[in-house]
Short mmCIF file of C-alpha atoms in Angstrom, two decimals:
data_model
loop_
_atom_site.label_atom_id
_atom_site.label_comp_id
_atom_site.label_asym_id
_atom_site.label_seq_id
_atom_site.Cartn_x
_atom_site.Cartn_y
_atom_site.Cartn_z
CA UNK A 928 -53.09 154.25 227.90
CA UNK A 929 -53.99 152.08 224.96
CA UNK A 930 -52.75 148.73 224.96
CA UNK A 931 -49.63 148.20 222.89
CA UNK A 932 -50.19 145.86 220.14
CA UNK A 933 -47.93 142.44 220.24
CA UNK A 934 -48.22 140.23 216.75
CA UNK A 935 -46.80 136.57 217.82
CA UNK A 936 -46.16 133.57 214.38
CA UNK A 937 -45.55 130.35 216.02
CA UNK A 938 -46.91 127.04 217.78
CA UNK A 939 -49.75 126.21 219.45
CA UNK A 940 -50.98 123.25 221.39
CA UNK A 941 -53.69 121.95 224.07
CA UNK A 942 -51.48 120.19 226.94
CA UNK A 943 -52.95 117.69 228.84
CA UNK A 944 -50.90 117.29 232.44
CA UNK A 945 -50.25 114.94 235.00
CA UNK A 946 -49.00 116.25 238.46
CA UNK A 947 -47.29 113.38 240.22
CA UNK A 948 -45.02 114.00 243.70
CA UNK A 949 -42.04 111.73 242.32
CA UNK A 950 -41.28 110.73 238.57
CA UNK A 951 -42.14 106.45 238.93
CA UNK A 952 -39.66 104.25 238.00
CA UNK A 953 -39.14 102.63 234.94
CA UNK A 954 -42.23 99.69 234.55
CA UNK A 955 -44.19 100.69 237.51
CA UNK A 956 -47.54 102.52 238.37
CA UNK A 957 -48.04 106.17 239.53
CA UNK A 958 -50.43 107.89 241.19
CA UNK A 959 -51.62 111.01 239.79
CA UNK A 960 -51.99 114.21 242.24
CA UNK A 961 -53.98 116.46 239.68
CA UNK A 962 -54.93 116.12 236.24
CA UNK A 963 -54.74 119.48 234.11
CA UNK A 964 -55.86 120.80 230.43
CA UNK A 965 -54.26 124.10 229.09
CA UNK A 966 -53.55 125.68 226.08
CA UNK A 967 -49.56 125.76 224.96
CA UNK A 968 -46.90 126.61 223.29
CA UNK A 969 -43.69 129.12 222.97
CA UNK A 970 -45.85 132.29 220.87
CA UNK A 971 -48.96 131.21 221.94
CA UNK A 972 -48.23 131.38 225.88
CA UNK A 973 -45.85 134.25 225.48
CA UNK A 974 -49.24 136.20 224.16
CA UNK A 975 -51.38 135.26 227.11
CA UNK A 976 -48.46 136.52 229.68
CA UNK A 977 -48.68 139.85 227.73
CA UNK A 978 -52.39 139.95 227.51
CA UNK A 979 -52.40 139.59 231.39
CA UNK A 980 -49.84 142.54 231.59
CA UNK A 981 -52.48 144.29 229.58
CA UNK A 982 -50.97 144.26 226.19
CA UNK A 983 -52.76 143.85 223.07
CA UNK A 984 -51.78 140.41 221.23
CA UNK A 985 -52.90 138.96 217.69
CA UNK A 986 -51.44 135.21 217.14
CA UNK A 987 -50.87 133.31 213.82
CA UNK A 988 -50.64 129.84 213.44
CA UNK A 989 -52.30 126.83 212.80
CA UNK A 990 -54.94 124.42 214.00
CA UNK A 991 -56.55 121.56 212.75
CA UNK A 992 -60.08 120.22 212.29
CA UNK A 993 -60.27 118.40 216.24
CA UNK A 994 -61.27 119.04 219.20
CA UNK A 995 -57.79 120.02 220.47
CA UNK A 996 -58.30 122.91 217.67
CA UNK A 997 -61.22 124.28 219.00
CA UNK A 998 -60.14 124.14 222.66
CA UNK A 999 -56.93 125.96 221.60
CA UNK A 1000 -58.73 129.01 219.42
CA UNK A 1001 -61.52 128.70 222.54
CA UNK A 1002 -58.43 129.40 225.06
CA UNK A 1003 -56.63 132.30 223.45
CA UNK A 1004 -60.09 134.05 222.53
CA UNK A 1005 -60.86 133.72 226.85
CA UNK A 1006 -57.76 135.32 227.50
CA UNK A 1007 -58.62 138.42 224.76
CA UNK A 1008 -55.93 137.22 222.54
CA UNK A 1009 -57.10 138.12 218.80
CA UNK A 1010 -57.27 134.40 216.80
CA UNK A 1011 -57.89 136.15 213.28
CA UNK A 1012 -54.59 135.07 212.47
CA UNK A 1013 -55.01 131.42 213.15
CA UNK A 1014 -56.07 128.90 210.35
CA UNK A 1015 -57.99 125.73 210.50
CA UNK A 1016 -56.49 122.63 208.48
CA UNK A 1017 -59.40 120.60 207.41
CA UNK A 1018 -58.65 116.73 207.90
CA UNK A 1019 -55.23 117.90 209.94
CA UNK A 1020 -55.10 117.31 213.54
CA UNK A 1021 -53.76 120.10 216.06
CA UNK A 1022 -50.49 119.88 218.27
CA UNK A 1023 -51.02 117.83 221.34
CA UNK A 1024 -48.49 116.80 224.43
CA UNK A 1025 -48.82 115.29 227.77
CA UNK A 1026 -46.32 116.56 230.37
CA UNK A 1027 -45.88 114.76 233.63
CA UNK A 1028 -44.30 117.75 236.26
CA UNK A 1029 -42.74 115.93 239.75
CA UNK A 1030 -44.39 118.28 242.32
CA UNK A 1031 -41.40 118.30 244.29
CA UNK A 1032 -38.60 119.57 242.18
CA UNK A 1033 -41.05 121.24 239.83
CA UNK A 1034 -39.23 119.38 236.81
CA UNK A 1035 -41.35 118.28 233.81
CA UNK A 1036 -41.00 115.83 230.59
CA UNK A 1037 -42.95 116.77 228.02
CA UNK A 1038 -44.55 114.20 225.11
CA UNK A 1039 -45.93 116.36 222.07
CA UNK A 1040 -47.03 115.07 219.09
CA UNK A 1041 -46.87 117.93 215.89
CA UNK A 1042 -49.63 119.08 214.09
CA UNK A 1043 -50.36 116.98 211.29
CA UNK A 1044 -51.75 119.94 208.69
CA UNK A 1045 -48.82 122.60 206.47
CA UNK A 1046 -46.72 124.77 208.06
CA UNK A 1047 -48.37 128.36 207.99
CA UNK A 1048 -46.43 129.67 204.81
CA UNK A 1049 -45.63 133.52 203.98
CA UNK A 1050 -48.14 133.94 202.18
CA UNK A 1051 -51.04 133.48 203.99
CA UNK A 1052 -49.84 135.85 206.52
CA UNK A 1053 -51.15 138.66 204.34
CA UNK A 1054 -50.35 142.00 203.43
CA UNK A 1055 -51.64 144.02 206.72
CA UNK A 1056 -50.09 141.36 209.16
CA UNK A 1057 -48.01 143.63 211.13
CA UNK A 1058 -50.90 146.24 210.74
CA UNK A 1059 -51.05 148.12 214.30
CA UNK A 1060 -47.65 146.27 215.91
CA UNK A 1061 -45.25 147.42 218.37
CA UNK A 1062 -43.43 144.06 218.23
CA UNK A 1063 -43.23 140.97 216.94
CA UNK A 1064 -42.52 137.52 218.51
CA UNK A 1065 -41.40 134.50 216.75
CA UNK A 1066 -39.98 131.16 217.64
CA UNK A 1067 -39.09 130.36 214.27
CA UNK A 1068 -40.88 126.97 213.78
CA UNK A 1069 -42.24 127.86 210.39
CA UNK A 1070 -39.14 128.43 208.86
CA UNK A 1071 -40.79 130.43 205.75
CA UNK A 1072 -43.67 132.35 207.28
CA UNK A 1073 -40.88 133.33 210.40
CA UNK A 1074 -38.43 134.83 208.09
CA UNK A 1075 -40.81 136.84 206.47
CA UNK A 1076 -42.24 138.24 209.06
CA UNK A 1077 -39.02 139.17 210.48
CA UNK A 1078 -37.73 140.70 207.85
CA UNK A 1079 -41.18 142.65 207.14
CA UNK A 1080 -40.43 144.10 210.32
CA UNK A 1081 -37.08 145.08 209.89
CA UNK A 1082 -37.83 147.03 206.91
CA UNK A 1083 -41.20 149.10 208.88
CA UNK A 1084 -38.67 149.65 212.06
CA UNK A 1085 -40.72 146.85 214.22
CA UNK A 1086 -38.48 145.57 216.65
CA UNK A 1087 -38.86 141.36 217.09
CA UNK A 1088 -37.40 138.81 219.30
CA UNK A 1089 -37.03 135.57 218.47
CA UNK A 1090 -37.67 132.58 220.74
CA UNK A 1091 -35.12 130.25 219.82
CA UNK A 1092 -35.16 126.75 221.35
CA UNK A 1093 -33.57 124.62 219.47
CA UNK A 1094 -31.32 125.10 216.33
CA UNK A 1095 -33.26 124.13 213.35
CA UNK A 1096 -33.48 124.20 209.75
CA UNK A 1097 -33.76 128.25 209.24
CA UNK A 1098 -33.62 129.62 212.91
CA UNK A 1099 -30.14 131.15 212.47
CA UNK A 1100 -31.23 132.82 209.72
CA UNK A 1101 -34.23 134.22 211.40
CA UNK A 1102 -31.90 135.00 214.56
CA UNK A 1103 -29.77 137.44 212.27
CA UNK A 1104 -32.81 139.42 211.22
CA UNK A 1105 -34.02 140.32 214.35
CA UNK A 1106 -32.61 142.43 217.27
CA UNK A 1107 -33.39 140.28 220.06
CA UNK A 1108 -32.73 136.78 220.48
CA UNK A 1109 -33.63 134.88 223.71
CA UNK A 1110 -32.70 131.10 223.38
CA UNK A 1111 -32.53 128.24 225.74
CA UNK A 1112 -29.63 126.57 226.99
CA UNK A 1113 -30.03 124.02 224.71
CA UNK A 1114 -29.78 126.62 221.90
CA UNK A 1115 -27.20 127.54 223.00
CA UNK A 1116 -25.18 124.02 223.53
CA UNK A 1117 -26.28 123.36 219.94
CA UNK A 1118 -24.13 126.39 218.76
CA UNK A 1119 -21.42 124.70 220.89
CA UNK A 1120 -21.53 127.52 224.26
CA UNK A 1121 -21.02 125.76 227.49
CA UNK A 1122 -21.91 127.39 230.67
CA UNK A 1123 -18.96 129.32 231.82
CA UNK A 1124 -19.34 132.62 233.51
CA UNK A 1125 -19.70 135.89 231.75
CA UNK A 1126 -16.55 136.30 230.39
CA UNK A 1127 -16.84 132.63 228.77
CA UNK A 1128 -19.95 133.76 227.66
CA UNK A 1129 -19.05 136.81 226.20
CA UNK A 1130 -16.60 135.56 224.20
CA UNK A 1131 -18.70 133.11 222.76
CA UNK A 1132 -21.64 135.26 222.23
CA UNK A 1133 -19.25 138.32 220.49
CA UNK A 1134 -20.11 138.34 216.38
CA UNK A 1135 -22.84 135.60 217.03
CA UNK A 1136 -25.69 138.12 216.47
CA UNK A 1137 -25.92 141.51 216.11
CA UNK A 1138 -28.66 142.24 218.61
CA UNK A 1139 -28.89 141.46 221.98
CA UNK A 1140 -28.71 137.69 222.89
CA UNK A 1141 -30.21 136.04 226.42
CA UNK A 1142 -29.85 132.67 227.28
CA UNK A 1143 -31.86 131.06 229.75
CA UNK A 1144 -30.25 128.58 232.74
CA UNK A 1145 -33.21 127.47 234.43
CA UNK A 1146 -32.74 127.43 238.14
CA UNK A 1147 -29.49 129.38 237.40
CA UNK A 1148 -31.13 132.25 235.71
CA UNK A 1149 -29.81 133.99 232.69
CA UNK A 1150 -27.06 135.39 230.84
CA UNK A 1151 -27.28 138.69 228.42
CA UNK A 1152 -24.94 140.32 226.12
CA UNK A 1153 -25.65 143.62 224.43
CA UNK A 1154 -25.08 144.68 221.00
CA UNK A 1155 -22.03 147.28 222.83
CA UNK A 1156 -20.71 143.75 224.23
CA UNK A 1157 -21.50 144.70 227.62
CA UNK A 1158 -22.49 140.94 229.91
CA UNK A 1159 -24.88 140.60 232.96
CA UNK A 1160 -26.31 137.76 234.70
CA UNK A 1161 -29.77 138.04 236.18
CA UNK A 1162 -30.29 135.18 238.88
CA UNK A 1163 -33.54 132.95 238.85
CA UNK A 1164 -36.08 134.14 241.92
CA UNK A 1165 -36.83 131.47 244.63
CA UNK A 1166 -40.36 130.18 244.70
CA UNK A 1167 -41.98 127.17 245.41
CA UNK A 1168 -42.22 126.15 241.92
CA UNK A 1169 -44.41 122.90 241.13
CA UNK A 1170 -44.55 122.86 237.38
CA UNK A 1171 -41.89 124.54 234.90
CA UNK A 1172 -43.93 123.86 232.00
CA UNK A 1173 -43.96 127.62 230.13
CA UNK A 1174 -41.73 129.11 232.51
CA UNK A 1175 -39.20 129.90 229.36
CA UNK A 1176 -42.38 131.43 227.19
CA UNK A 1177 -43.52 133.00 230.26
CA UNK A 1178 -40.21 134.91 230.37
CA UNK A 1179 -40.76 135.99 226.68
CA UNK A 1180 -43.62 137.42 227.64
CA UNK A 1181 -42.31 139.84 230.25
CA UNK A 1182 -38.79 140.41 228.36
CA UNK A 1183 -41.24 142.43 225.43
CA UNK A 1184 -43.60 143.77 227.90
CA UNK A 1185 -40.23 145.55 229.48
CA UNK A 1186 -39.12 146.53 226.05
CA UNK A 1187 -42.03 148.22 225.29
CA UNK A 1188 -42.24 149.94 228.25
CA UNK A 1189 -38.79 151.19 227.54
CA UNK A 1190 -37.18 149.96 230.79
CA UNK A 1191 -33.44 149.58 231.05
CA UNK A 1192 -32.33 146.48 229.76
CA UNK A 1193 -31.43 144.74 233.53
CA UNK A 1194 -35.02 146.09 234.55
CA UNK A 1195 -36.59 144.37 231.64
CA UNK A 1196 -34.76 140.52 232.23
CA UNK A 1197 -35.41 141.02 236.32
CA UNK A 1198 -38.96 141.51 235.21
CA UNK A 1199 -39.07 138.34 232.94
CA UNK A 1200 -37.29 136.07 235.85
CA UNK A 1201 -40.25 137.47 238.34
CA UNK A 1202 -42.89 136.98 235.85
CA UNK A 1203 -41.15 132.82 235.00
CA UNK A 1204 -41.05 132.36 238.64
CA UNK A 1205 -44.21 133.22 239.89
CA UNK A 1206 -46.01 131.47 236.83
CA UNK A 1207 -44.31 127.89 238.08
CA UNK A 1208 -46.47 127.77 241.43
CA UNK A 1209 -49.03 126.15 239.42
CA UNK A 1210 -49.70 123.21 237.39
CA UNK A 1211 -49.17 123.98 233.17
CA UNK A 1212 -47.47 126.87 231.00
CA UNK A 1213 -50.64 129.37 232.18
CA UNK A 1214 -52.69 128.75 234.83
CA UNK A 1215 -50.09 130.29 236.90
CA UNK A 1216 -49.29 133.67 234.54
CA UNK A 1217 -49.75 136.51 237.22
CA UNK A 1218 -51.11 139.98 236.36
CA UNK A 1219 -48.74 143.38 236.75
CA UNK A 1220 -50.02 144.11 240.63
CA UNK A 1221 -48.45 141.03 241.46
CA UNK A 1222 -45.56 140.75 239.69
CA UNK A 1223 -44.48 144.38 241.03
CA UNK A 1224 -45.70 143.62 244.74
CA UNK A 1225 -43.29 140.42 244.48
CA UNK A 1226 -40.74 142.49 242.77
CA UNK A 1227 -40.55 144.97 245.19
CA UNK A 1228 -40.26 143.01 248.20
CA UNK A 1229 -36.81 141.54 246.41
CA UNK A 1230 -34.83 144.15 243.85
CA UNK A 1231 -35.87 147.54 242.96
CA UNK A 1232 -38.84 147.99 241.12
CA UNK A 1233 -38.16 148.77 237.27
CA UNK A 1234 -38.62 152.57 235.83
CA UNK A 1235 -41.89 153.25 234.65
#
């Protein structure tokens, strides 16, 4: 089977990580379990997932001219993703954060700092961008470049999803273009939804967006409506989770690769939860990303497997 091709516009970043067993108090000195370096961010991650479930993936974004640059073209080119799509900023440095995860509860606080260089802007994406795609993935943090594309894909029939995790300038109007949204909860509280069962939910959701529209809980899994206005809640899976850094752009990651395998729609979220889960027994957003066998072995040994 050839690989499926998967074009991802967003973020990027090198994460530097501190694994602690308790979050210090305020003033004091902490002892650091393990000290990690990974590449990050929403698209970015979302495309090594895939690329481990054996999907093709092309990324645009950019870089700048530092070492944090180079180590995050160096880590999507190990994991096969194609970087033609990523630009270098001279003078501008990359996207950086340092996230300290409490080993015990798995809970993380992230530090970033943004890139210094331009926003990738439409035009630089190109004329052949979406050459080859099955889907596209933004997260809507260029504004410009993220509308284009998603309307570019609209009009060629390429479905999109749009990883929306936080409301700003643009991303509602990105959200509307596409026919799958999948936002965080706090997405979702900046719209003004509180958590409230399904029928709260739906009721909230209804007219929102046209396309589908998942919002992540965390620990408490997600919630779903479809475009026919029909709700579900798929529960988070139980592992011993140690870092929940990427577990969100994990999930991305295997909500498309269930899409494109043309899985029911329950099939395709129980898939993303497995695929989140399992990637939080390990420190960072990737060192943990499993590969199908595994995700199906686990899978099977708790829900039915999905339709292949």
């Amino acid at each position: 089977m050839v690989p499926m091709m998967v074009v991802g516009i967003g973020q990027c970043s090198w994460d530097y990580l501190a694994l602690v067993d308790r979050f210090p108090a305020e003033d004091t000195k902490k002892e650091v379990l393990r000290w990690e370096e990974q590449g990050g961010g929403p698209v970015a991650t979302a495309l090594v997932a895939l690329r481990r479930l054996g999907m093709s993936t092309r990324f645009h974004g950019v870089v700048g001219e530092d070492p944090a640059g180079e180590r995050i073209r160096e880590s999507l080119k190990a994991e096969g993703v194609d970087t033609g799509g990523l630009l270098l900023r001279p003078g501008a440095t990359s996207q950086t954060a340092f996230i300290v995860a409490e080993q015990a509860t798995g809970r993380r606080t992230i530090y970033w700092r943004r890139p210094s260089g331009a926003p990738l802007g439409a035009k630089e994406l190109g004329p052949a961008f979406l050459e080859g795609a099955r889907f596209l993935h933004l997260d809507g943090l260029m504004a410009e470049a993220s509308l284009h594309a998603a309307r570019g894909a609209r009009r060629r029939g390429i479905p999109a999803m749009l990883d929306a995790g936080r409301l700003r300038e643009g991303m509602l109007d990105v959200a509307r273009e596409v026919p799958f949204v999948v936002a965080s909860e706090e997405f979702a509280r900046d719209l003004g939804m509180r958590a409230g069962g399904e029928e709260e939910f739906l009721r909230r959701a209804e007219g929102m967006f046209p396309g589908t529209f998942t919002v992540t809980l965390g620990a408490q899994g997600s919630l779903t409506r479809t475009p026919e206005g029909r709700v579900f809640h798929v529960p988070a899976f139980e592992v011993e989770a140690v870092d929940t850094t990427g577990a969100g752009d994990v999930f991305h990651g295997g909500y498309i690769y269930g899409l494109l395998r043309g899985w029911e729609l329950l099939s395709t979220v129980r898939f993303a939860a497995a695929l989140a889960a399992l990637a939080c027994r390990r420190p960072g957003g990737r060192a943990g990303i499993p590969g199908l066998t595994e995700v199906e072995g686990f899978l099977s040994r708790r829900t039915e497997r999905p339709e292949s």
